[in-house]
Amino acid sequence: EAQVTQNPRYLITVTGKKLTVTCSQNMNHEYMSWYRQDPGLGLRQIYYSMNVEVTDKGDVPEGYKVSRKEKRNFPLILESPSPNQTSLYFCASTHFSGRRYEQYFGPGTRLTVT
Amino acid sequence: AQKITQTQPGMFVQEKEAVTLDCTYDTSDQSYGLFWYKQPSSGEMIFLIYQGSYDEQNATEGRYSLNFQKARKSANLVISASQLGDSAMYFCAMREGKQAGNMLTFGGGTRLMVKP
């Protein structure tokens, strides 16, 4: 079964305490990305990756880091979280072949930074 | 200027009827892609349909079709034979440039409510 897993699903943390949200896909997709969703601001892309060791900034990369050491994993790292990073985060995995897209999202991680 | 505009914050449709959700986009790229996503109240994001800028035929996926009008820069989603389970937020998005993994920009969404 095609799957994108994210952990944790819910996290409450304090300002400045480093955290990592993991994302893993089992479809051997080359593209992966991270989004945040905020009320009134919609979905915004944080970082994306076109393959192993290839990452690029999205719309709102400040305060986040990513790495893509293996094809299946794309963790999101908040080195020093701040309250403005309180949000709902989605990881997505994508395959594109010819004219056909295949894309799956993880279940989301709701992060609260106090 | 907004790259993706969804002008309908909310819409109602009667069960079994067709509904069109509007999306207009703004880009100077010749190569781009347009996407629609569904987000039910449970919160997950579901990819529905994709249209490439060079595709001459409108994309279809089951009851979903994308009405692509390039000259008008519109990419409306048409849902045929609405079902109660179609009640959700719907987001239009655009990828600019040729690279399939390029950044996506999303519209603000349309909340669709299907009436029994």
PDB file of C-alpha atoms in Angstrom:
ATOM      1  CA  GLU A   1       0.000   0.000   0.000  1.00  0.00           C
ATOM      2  CA  ALA A   2       1.298   3.427  -1.031  1.00  0.00           C
ATOM      3  CA  GLN A   3       2.090   5.358   2.116  1.00  0.00           C
ATOM      4  CA  VAL A   4       3.680   8.538   3.432  1.00  0.00           C
ATOM      5  CA  THR A   5       4.239   8.454   7.168  1.00  0.00           C
ATOM      6  CA  GLN A   6       4.967  11.418   9.392  1.00  0.00           C
ATOM      7  CA  ASN A   7       5.998  11.415  13.016  1.00  0.00           C
ATOM      8  CA  PRO A   8       5.000  12.724  15.397  1.00  0.00           C
ATOM      9  CA  ARG A   9       1.385  13.471  14.541  1.00  0.00           C
ATOM     10  CA  TYR A  10       1.065  15.977  17.384  1.00  0.00           C
ATOM     11  CA  LEU A  11       3.770  17.857  19.230  1.00  0.00           C
ATOM     12  CA  ILE A  12       3.758  20.595  21.821  1.00  0.00           C
ATOM     13  CA  THR A  13       7.175  22.039  22.524  1.00  0.00           C
ATOM     14  CA  VAL A  14       8.865  25.126  23.894  1.00  0.00           C
ATOM     15  CA  THR A  15      10.685  27.913  22.130  1.00  0.00           C
ATOM     16  CA  GLY A  16      14.255  27.038  21.227  1.00  0.00           C
ATOM     17  CA  LYS A  17      14.113  23.270  21.751  1.00  0.00           C
ATOM     18  CA  LYS A  18      15.341  21.598  18.564  1.00  0.00           C
ATOM     19  CA  LEU A  19      12.957  19.134  16.990  1.00  0.00           C
ATOM     20  CA  THR A  20      12.726  16.894  13.938  1.00  0.00           C
ATOM     21  CA  VAL A  21       9.592  15.803  12.128  1.00  0.00           C
ATOM     22  CA  THR A  22      10.233  12.653  10.158  1.00  0.00           C
ATOM     23  CA  CYS A  23       8.732  11.815   6.786  1.00  0.00           C
ATOM     24  CA  SER A  24       9.065   8.511   5.000  1.00  0.00           C
ATOM     25  CA  GLN A  25       7.578   7.139   1.765  1.00  0.00           C
ATOM     26  CA  ASN A  26       7.471   3.586   0.450  1.00  0.00           C
ATOM     27  CA  MET A  27       6.902   4.291  -3.252  1.00  0.00           C
ATOM     28  CA  ASN A  28      10.467   5.073  -4.374  1.00  0.00           C
ATOM     29  CA  HIS A  29       9.294   8.528  -5.474  1.00  0.00           C
ATOM     30  CA  GLU A  30      12.011  10.933  -6.486  1.00  0.00           C
ATOM     31  CA  TYR A  31      10.279  14.141  -5.363  1.00  0.00           C
ATOM     32  CA  MET A  32       9.411  15.029  -1.785  1.00  0.00           C
ATOM     33  CA  SER A  33       8.327  18.266  -0.172  1.00  0.00           C
ATOM     34  CA  TRP A  34       7.191  19.931   3.035  1.00  0.00           C
ATOM     35  CA  TYR A  35       4.270  22.327   3.447  1.00  0.00           C
ATOM     36  CA  ARG A  36       2.775  24.259   6.284  1.00  0.00           C
ATOM     37  CA  GLN A  37      -0.896  25.154   6.508  1.00  0.00           C
ATOM     38  CA  ASP A  38      -2.094  28.147   8.479  1.00  0.00           C
ATOM     39  CA  PRO A  39      -5.593  29.630   8.783  1.00  0.00           C
ATOM     40  CA  GLY A  40      -6.014  32.516   6.373  1.00  0.00           C
ATOM     41  CA  LEU A  41      -2.663  31.836   4.704  1.00  0.00           C
ATOM     42  CA  GLY A  42      -3.429  28.496   3.124  1.00  0.00           C
ATOM     43  CA  LEU A  43      -0.722  26.014   2.182  1.00  0.00           C
ATOM     44  CA  ARG A  44       2.806  27.190   1.652  1.00  0.00           C
ATOM     45  CA  GLN A  45       5.778  25.175   0.558  1.00  0.00           C
ATOM     46  CA  ILE A  46       8.759  25.135   2.914  1.00  0.00           C
ATOM     47  CA  TYR A  47      11.341  22.981   1.124  1.00  0.00           C
ATOM     48  CA  TYR A  48      11.339  20.473  -1.674  1.00  0.00           C
ATOM     49  CA  SER A  49      13.669  17.800  -2.924  1.00  0.00           C
ATOM     50  CA  MET A  50      14.053  16.469  -6.447  1.00  0.00           C
ATOM     51  CA  ASN A  51      16.203  13.526  -5.430  1.00  0.00           C
ATOM     52  CA  VAL A  52      18.792  12.332  -2.934  1.00  0.00           C
ATOM     53  CA  GLU A  53      21.056  15.204  -1.860  1.00  0.00           C
ATOM     54  CA  VAL A  54      19.085  17.685  -4.012  1.00  0.00           C
ATOM     55  CA  THR A  55      16.942  20.135  -2.055  1.00  0.00           C
ATOM     56  CA  ASP A  56      15.675  23.649  -2.656  1.00  0.00           C
ATOM     57  CA  LYS A  57      13.868  26.361  -0.781  1.00  0.00           C
ATOM     58  CA  GLY A  58      10.161  26.905  -1.176  1.00  0.00           C
ATOM     59  CA  ASP A  59       8.133  29.920  -0.234  1.00  0.00           C
ATOM     60  CA  VAL A  60       8.813  29.990   3.509  1.00  0.00           C
ATOM     61  CA  PRO A  61      12.129  28.239   4.320  1.00  0.00           C
ATOM     62  CA  GLU A  62      13.265  30.527   7.166  1.00  0.00           C
ATOM     63  CA  GLY A  63      13.736  28.664  10.419  1.00  0.00           C
ATOM     64  CA  TYR A  64      13.692  25.211   8.813  1.00  0.00           C
ATOM     65  CA  LYS A  65      16.259  22.757   7.527  1.00  0.00           C
ATOM     66  CA  VAL A  66      15.867  19.565   5.560  1.00  0.00           C
ATOM     67  CA  SER A  67      18.040  16.729   4.395  1.00  0.00           C
ATOM     68  CA  ARG A  68      17.606  13.960   1.835  1.00  0.00           C
ATOM     69  CA  LYS A  69      20.248  11.345   2.491  1.00  0.00           C
ATOM     70  CA  GLU A  70      18.063   8.475   1.340  1.00  0.00           C
ATOM     71  CA  LYS A  71      15.320   8.447  -1.232  1.00  0.00           C
ATOM     72  CA  ARG A  72      12.614   7.352   1.175  1.00  0.00           C
ATOM     73  CA  ASN A  73      13.234   9.871   3.992  1.00  0.00           C
ATOM     74  CA  PHE A  74      12.917  13.638   4.095  1.00  0.00           C
ATOM     75  CA  PRO A  75      13.043  14.968   7.671  1.00  0.00           C
ATOM     76  CA  LEU A  76      12.126  18.528   8.589  1.00  0.00           C
ATOM     77  CA  ILE A  77      14.334  20.076  11.247  1.00  0.00           C
ATOM     78  CA  LEU A  78      13.492  23.083  13.381  1.00  0.00           C
ATOM     79  CA  GLU A  79      16.792  24.049  15.026  1.00  0.00           C
ATOM     80  CA  SER A  80      15.275  26.692  17.301  1.00  0.00           C
ATOM     81  CA  PRO A  81      11.484  26.635  17.077  1.00  0.00           C
ATOM     82  CA  SER A  82       9.539  29.818  17.675  1.00  0.00           C
ATOM     83  CA  PRO A  83       5.817  30.388  18.280  1.00  0.00           C
ATOM     84  CA  ASN A  84       5.326  31.576  14.681  1.00  0.00           C
ATOM     85  CA  GLN A  85       6.165  28.048  13.574  1.00  0.00           C
ATOM     86  CA  THR A  86       3.028  26.757  15.251  1.00  0.00           C
ATOM     87  CA  SER A  87       1.235  25.195  12.308  1.00  0.00           C
ATOM     88  CA  LEU A  88      -0.023  22.060  10.596  1.00  0.00           C
ATOM     89  CA  TYR A  89       2.755  20.456   8.574  1.00  0.00           C
ATOM     90  CA  PHE A  90       2.386  18.092   5.628  1.00  0.00           C
ATOM     91  CA  CYS A  91       4.980  16.022   3.877  1.00  0.00           C
ATOM     92  CA  ALA A  92       4.296  14.918   0.296  1.00  0.00           C
ATOM     93  CA  SER A  93       5.852  12.460  -2.091  1.00  0.00           C
ATOM     94  CA  THR A  94       5.521  12.769  -5.881  1.00  0.00           C
ATOM     95  CA  HIS A  95       6.259  10.821  -9.023  1.00  0.00           C
ATOM     96  CA  PHE A  96       5.906  12.315 -12.485  1.00  0.00           C
ATOM     97  CA  SER A  97       5.979  10.226 -15.622  1.00  0.00           C
ATOM     98  CA  GLY A  98       5.102  11.680 -18.999  1.00  0.00           C
ATOM     99  CA  ARG A  99       1.867  13.541 -18.396  1.00  0.00           C
ATOM    100  CA  ARG A 100       0.882  11.687 -15.289  1.00  0.00           C
ATOM    101  CA  TYR A 101       1.388  12.833 -11.712  1.00  0.00           C
ATOM    102  CA  GLU A 102       1.129  10.608  -8.693  1.00  0.00           C
ATOM    103  CA  GLN A 103       1.221  12.353  -5.347  1.00  0.00           C
ATOM    104  CA  TYR A 104       0.580  11.313  -1.770  1.00  0.00           C
ATOM    105  CA  PHE A 105       0.532  13.327   1.418  1.00  0.00           C
ATOM    106  CA  GLY A 106       1.339  12.290   4.921  1.00  0.00           C
ATOM    107  CA  PRO A 107      -1.376  12.584   7.580  1.00  0.00           C
ATOM    108  CA  GLY A 108      -0.005  15.880   8.916  1.00  0.00           C
ATOM    109  CA  THR A 109       1.843  16.950  12.046  1.00  0.00           C
ATOM    110  CA  ARG A 110       0.210  19.517  14.273  1.00  0.00           C
ATOM    111  CA  LEU A 111       2.977  21.474  15.988  1.00  0.00           C
ATOM    112  CA  THR A 112       2.481  23.947  18.809  1.00  0.00           C
ATOM    113  CA  VAL A 113       5.438  26.021  20.006  1.00  0.00           C
ATOM    114  CA  THR A 114       4.895  27.842  23.301  1.00  0.00           C
TER     115      THR A 114
ATOM    116  CA  ALA B   1      -0.265  39.827  -7.929  1.00  0.00           C
ATOM    117  CA  GLN B   2      -1.709  36.586  -6.619  1.00  0.00           C
ATOM    118  CA  LYS B   3      -0.420  33.641  -8.586  1.00  0.00           C
ATOM    119  CA  ILE B   4      -3.463  31.481  -7.864  1.00  0.00           C
ATOM    120  CA  THR B   5      -6.892  32.934  -7.204  1.00  0.00           C
ATOM    121  CA  GLN B   6      -9.922  31.031  -6.023  1.00  0.00           C
ATOM    122  CA  THR B   7     -12.771  33.507  -5.870  1.00  0.00           C
ATOM    123  CA  GLN B   8     -15.393  31.283  -4.235  1.00  0.00           C
ATOM    124  CA  PRO B   9     -14.773  30.939  -0.504  1.00  0.00           C
ATOM    125  CA  GLY B  10     -17.773  28.639  -0.170  1.00  0.00           C
ATOM    126  CA  MET B  11     -20.250  26.851  -2.398  1.00  0.00           C
ATOM    127  CA  PHE B  12     -23.292  24.650  -2.029  1.00  0.00           C
ATOM    128  CA  VAL B  13     -24.332  21.983  -4.483  1.00  0.00           C
ATOM    129  CA  GLN B  14     -27.215  19.538  -4.458  1.00  0.00           C
ATOM    130  CA  GLU B  15     -26.266  15.880  -4.281  1.00  0.00           C
ATOM    131  CA  LYS B  16     -26.001  14.274  -7.752  1.00  0.00           C
ATOM    132  CA  GLU B  17     -25.569  17.620  -9.506  1.00  0.00           C
ATOM    133  CA  ALA B  18     -22.374  18.823 -11.167  1.00  0.00           C
ATOM    134  CA  VAL B  19     -20.370  21.692  -9.697  1.00  0.00           C
ATOM    135  CA  THR B  20     -17.553  23.881 -11.001  1.00  0.00           C
ATOM    136  CA  LEU B  21     -14.915  25.329  -8.714  1.00  0.00           C
ATOM    137  CA  ASP B  22     -13.075  28.296 -10.174  1.00  0.00           C
ATOM    138  CA  CYS B  23      -9.337  28.829 -10.337  1.00  0.00           C
ATOM    139  CA  THR B  24      -7.392  31.475 -12.222  1.00  0.00           C
ATOM    140  CA  TYR B  25      -3.641  31.679 -12.348  1.00  0.00           C
ATOM    141  CA  ASP B  26      -0.940  34.128 -13.263  1.00  0.00           C
ATOM    142  CA  THR B  27       2.397  33.154 -14.754  1.00  0.00           C
ATOM    143  CA  SER B  28       4.735  34.272 -17.501  1.00  0.00           C
ATOM    144  CA  ASP B  29       6.241  30.796 -17.854  1.00  0.00           C
ATOM    145  CA  GLN B  30       5.346  28.779 -20.937  1.00  0.00           C
ATOM    146  CA  SER B  31       5.757  25.502 -19.080  1.00  0.00           C
ATOM    147  CA  TYR B  32       3.734  25.024 -15.920  1.00  0.00           C
ATOM    148  CA  GLY B  33       1.393  22.595 -14.236  1.00  0.00           C
ATOM    149  CA  LEU B  34      -1.949  22.990 -12.515  1.00  0.00           C
ATOM    150  CA  PHE B  35      -3.238  20.847  -9.685  1.00  0.00           C
ATOM    151  CA  TRP B  36      -6.328  20.345  -7.590  1.00  0.00           C
ATOM    152  CA  TYR B  37      -6.417  18.947  -4.063  1.00  0.00           C
ATOM    153  CA  LYS B  38      -9.168  17.961  -1.661  1.00  0.00           C
ATOM    154  CA  GLN B  39      -9.004  18.382   2.101  1.00  0.00           C
ATOM    155  CA  PRO B  40     -11.919  16.791   3.995  1.00  0.00           C
ATOM    156  CA  SER B  41     -12.765  17.893   7.512  1.00  0.00           C
ATOM    157  CA  SER B  42     -10.588  15.051   8.820  1.00  0.00           C
ATOM    158  CA  GLY B  43      -7.597  17.088   7.624  1.00  0.00           C
ATOM    159  CA  GLU B  44      -5.744  14.901   5.165  1.00  0.00           C
ATOM    160  CA  MET B  45      -4.676  16.279   1.784  1.00  0.00           C
ATOM    161  CA  ILE B  46      -5.650  14.317  -1.304  1.00  0.00           C
ATOM    162  CA  PHE B  47      -4.248  14.949  -4.776  1.00  0.00           C
ATOM    163  CA  LEU B  48      -7.075  14.894  -7.342  1.00  0.00           C
ATOM    164  CA  ILE B  49      -5.932  15.910 -10.801  1.00  0.00           C
ATOM    165  CA  TYR B  50      -3.094  17.440 -12.823  1.00  0.00           C
ATOM    166  CA  GLN B  51      -2.962  19.410 -16.069  1.00  0.00           C
ATOM    167  CA  GLY B  52       0.244  20.349 -17.870  1.00  0.00           C
ATOM    168  CA  SER B  53       0.377  23.602 -19.789  1.00  0.00           C
ATOM    169  CA  TYR B  54       1.172  21.793 -23.034  1.00  0.00           C
ATOM    170  CA  ASP B  55      -1.595  19.230 -22.666  1.00  0.00           C
ATOM    171  CA  GLU B  56      -4.227  19.981 -25.270  1.00  0.00           C
ATOM    172  CA  GLN B  57      -6.883  17.791 -23.780  1.00  0.00           C
ATOM    173  CA  ASN B  58      -8.535  18.532 -20.462  1.00  0.00           C
ATOM    174  CA  ALA B  59      -7.437  16.158 -17.727  1.00  0.00           C
ATOM    175  CA  THR B  60     -10.006  13.761 -16.295  1.00  0.00           C
ATOM    176  CA  GLU B  61      -9.894  11.429 -13.312  1.00  0.00           C
ATOM    177  CA  GLY B  62     -13.136   9.622 -12.671  1.00  0.00           C
ATOM    178  CA  ARG B  63     -15.766  12.212 -11.675  1.00  0.00           C
ATOM    179  CA  TYR B  64     -13.189  15.007 -11.709  1.00  0.00           C
ATOM    180  CA  SER B  65     -12.241  16.972 -14.774  1.00  0.00           C
ATOM    181  CA  LEU B  66     -10.131  20.058 -15.177  1.00  0.00           C
ATOM    182  CA  ASN B  67     -11.524  22.664 -17.545  1.00  0.00           C
ATOM    183  CA  PHE B  68      -8.303  24.216 -18.817  1.00  0.00           C
ATOM    184  CA  GLN B  69      -8.656  27.498 -20.702  1.00  0.00           C
ATOM    185  CA  LYS B  70      -5.131  28.654 -21.392  1.00  0.00           C
ATOM    186  CA  ALA B  71      -5.961  32.006 -22.974  1.00  0.00           C
ATOM    187  CA  ARG B  72      -8.122  32.927 -19.984  1.00  0.00           C
ATOM    188  CA  LYS B  73      -5.568  31.458 -17.549  1.00  0.00           C
ATOM    189  CA  SER B  74      -8.229  29.436 -15.846  1.00  0.00           C
ATOM    190  CA  ALA B  75      -8.172  25.870 -14.560  1.00  0.00           C
ATOM    191  CA  ASN B  76     -11.579  25.126 -13.128  1.00  0.00           C
ATOM    192  CA  LEU B  77     -12.370  21.843 -11.422  1.00  0.00           C
ATOM    193  CA  VAL B  78     -15.602  20.169 -12.450  1.00  0.00           C
ATOM    194  CA  ILE B  79     -17.069  17.500 -10.195  1.00  0.00           C
ATOM    195  CA  SER B  80     -19.830  15.521 -11.834  1.00  0.00           C
ATOM    196  CA  ALA B  81     -22.627  13.788  -9.915  1.00  0.00           C
ATOM    197  CA  SER B  82     -21.712  15.261  -6.513  1.00  0.00           C
ATOM    198  CA  GLN B  83     -21.727  12.953  -3.516  1.00  0.00           C
ATOM    199  CA  LEU B  84     -22.001  13.779   0.185  1.00  0.00           C
ATOM    200  CA  GLY B  85     -18.384  12.686   0.571  1.00  0.00           C
ATOM    201  CA  ASP B  86     -17.310  15.479  -1.776  1.00  0.00           C
ATOM    202  CA  SER B  87     -17.953  18.026   0.984  1.00  0.00           C
ATOM    203  CA  ALA B  88     -14.469  19.387   1.688  1.00  0.00           C
ATOM    204  CA  MET B  89     -12.042  22.222   1.066  1.00  0.00           C
ATOM    205  CA  TYR B  90     -10.608  22.257  -2.450  1.00  0.00           C
ATOM    206  CA  PHE B  91      -7.303  23.856  -3.321  1.00  0.00           C
ATOM    207  CA  CYS B  92      -5.958  24.822  -6.724  1.00  0.00           C
ATOM    208  CA  ALA B  93      -2.157  24.988  -7.118  1.00  0.00           C
ATOM    209  CA  MET B  94       0.407  25.788  -9.782  1.00  0.00           C
ATOM    210  CA  ARG B  95       3.945  24.636 -10.463  1.00  0.00           C
ATOM    211  CA  GLU B  96       5.970  27.002 -12.645  1.00  0.00           C
ATOM    212  CA  GLY B  97       8.719  25.765 -14.929  1.00  0.00           C
ATOM    213  CA  LYS B  98       9.484  22.385 -16.448  1.00  0.00           C
ATOM    214  CA  GLN B  99      10.849  20.554 -13.430  1.00  0.00           C
ATOM    215  CA  ALA B 100       8.210  18.257 -12.007  1.00  0.00           C
ATOM    216  CA  GLY B 101       9.507  18.783  -8.499  1.00  0.00           C
ATOM    217  CA  ASN B 102       9.450  22.577  -8.616  1.00  0.00           C
ATOM    218  CA  MET B 103       7.750  24.667  -5.985  1.00  0.00           C
ATOM    219  CA  LEU B 104       3.952  24.683  -5.780  1.00  0.00           C
ATOM    220  CA  THR B 105       1.903  27.796  -5.063  1.00  0.00           C
ATOM    221  CA  PHE B 106      -1.596  27.289  -3.650  1.00  0.00           C
ATOM    222  CA  GLY B 107      -4.794  29.264  -3.809  1.00  0.00           C
ATOM    223  CA  GLY B 108      -6.811  30.099  -0.720  1.00  0.00           C
ATOM    224  CA  GLY B 109      -9.285  27.287  -1.246  1.00  0.00           C
ATOM    225  CA  THR B 110     -13.030  26.826  -1.774  1.00  0.00           C
ATOM    226  CA  ARG B 111     -15.224  25.074   0.758  1.00  0.00           C
ATOM    227  CA  LEU B 112     -17.734  22.856  -1.009  1.00  0.00           C
ATOM    228  CA  MET B 113     -20.823  21.658   0.819  1.00  0.00           C
ATOM    229  CA  VAL B 114     -22.987  18.985  -0.775  1.00  0.00           C
ATOM    230  CA  LYS B 115     -26.638  19.038   0.281  1.00  0.00           C
ATOM    231  CA  PRO B 116     -28.630  15.800   0.484  1.00  0.00           C
TER     232      PRO B 116
END
